[in-house]
XYZ file of C-alpha atoms in Angstrom:
147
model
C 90.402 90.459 100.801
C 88.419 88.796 103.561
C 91.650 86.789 104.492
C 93.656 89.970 104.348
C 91.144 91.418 106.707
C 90.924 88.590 109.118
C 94.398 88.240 109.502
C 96.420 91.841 108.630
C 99.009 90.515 107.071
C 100.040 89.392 103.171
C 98.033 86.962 101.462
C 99.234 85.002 98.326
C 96.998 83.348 96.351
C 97.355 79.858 95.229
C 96.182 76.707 94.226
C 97.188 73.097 93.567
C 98.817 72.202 90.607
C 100.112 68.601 89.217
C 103.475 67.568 90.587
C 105.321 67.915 87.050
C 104.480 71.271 86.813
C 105.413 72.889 90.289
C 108.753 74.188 88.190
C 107.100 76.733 86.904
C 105.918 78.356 89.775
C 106.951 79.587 92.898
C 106.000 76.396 95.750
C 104.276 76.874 99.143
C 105.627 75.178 102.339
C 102.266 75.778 104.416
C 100.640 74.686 107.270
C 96.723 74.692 107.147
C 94.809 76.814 109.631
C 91.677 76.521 108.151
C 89.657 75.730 105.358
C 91.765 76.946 101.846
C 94.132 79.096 104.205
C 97.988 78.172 104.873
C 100.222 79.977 106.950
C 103.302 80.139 104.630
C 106.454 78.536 106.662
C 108.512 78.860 103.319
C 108.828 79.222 99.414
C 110.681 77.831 96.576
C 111.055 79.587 93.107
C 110.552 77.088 90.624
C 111.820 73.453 92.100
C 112.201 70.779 90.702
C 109.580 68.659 91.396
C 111.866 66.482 93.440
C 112.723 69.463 96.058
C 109.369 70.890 95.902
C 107.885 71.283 99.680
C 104.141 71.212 98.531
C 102.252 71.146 94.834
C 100.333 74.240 95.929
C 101.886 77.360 94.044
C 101.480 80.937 94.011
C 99.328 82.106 90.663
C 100.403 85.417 90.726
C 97.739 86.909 93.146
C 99.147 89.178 96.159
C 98.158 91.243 98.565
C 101.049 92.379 100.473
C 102.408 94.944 103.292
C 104.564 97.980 101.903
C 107.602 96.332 103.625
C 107.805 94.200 100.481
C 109.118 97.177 98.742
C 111.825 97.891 100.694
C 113.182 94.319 100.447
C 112.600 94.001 96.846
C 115.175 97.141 96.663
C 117.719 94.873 98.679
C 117.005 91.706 96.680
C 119.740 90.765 94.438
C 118.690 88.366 91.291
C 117.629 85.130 91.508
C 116.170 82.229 88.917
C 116.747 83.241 85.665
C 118.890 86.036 86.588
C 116.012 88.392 87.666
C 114.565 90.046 90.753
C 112.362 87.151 91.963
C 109.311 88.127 94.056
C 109.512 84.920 95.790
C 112.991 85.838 96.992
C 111.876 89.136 98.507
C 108.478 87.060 100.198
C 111.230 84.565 101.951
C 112.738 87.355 103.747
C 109.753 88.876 104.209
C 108.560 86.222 105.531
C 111.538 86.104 107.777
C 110.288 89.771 109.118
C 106.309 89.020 109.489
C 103.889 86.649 109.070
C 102.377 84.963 105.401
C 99.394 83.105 104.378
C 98.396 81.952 101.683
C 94.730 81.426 100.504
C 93.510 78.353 98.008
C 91.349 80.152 95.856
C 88.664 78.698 94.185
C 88.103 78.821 90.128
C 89.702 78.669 86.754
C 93.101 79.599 86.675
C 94.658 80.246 83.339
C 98.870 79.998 83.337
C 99.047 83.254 80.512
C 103.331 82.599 80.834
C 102.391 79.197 78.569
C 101.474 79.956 75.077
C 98.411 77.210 75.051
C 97.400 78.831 78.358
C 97.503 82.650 77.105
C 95.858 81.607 74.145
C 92.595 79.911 76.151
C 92.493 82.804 78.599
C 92.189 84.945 75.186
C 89.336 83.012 73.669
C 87.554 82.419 76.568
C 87.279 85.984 77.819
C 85.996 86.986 74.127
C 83.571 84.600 74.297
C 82.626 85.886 77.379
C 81.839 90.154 76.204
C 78.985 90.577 74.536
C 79.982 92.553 72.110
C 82.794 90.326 70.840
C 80.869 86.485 71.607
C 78.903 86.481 68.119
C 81.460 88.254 65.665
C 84.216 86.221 67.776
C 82.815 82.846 67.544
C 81.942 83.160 63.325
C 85.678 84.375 63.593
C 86.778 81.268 65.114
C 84.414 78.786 63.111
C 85.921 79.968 60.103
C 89.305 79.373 61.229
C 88.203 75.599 61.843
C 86.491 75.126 58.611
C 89.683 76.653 56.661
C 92.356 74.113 58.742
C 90.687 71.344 58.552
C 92.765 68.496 57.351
């Protein structure tokens, strides 16, 4: 929000990732400006790791300018034969400016079964009123698949 603020115009959240994974995310061509902020000069849905601009990818966090709806209306399908959001952010990008913020924390990637499954177990562990009944849960499971 503070970026948003500072700078009036849509923010898209990202962070690094390792190099064999940047194809399956959308991919950042940035410049830095300052500290964790890039101003977005162009995107790629889901390179291959070989066309990839950057290793910094969108996660999925957005804040952007009604305009984006209006262009998403326009967008014909993309990747995977779908409406791609990164599509509609290149020409938005074409029609204002973008920048992208490196946020800080844990990320969890909940389109990877291994990764929705964490983000699951963590944030029970995490609510009180699920940690203790959650975690006997889960030691049971262990004890009974043990090999």
């Amino acid at each position: 929000m503070d970026c948003y603020n500072e700078y009036k115009t849509s923010i898209l959240g990202v962070q690094s990732v390792d190099i064999e994974n940047v194809s399956k995310y959308g991919i950042i061509r940035g410049i830095p400006i300052e500290d964790r902020v890039y101003k977005v000069k162009g995107l790629v849905e889901k390179p291959n790791k070989e066309d990839a601009p950057s290793n910094t990818a969108i996660l999925g966090r957005y804040i952007v300018t009604p305009k984006i709806f209006e262009i998403l209306e326009r967008t014909e399908p993309g990747k995977g034969n779908e409406i791609q959001l990164t599509d509609a952010l290149l020409q938005l990008l074409n029609e204002e400016a973008i920048y992208a913020y490196n946020f800080k924390g844990k990320r969890y990637d909940v389109g990877d079964k291994l990764g929705y499954l964490e983000a699951t177990v963590e944030y029970a562990l995490r609510k009180p009123e699920l940690k203790e009944e959650f975690t006997e849960y889960l030691k049971s499971i262990v004890a009974s698949h043990r090999l």
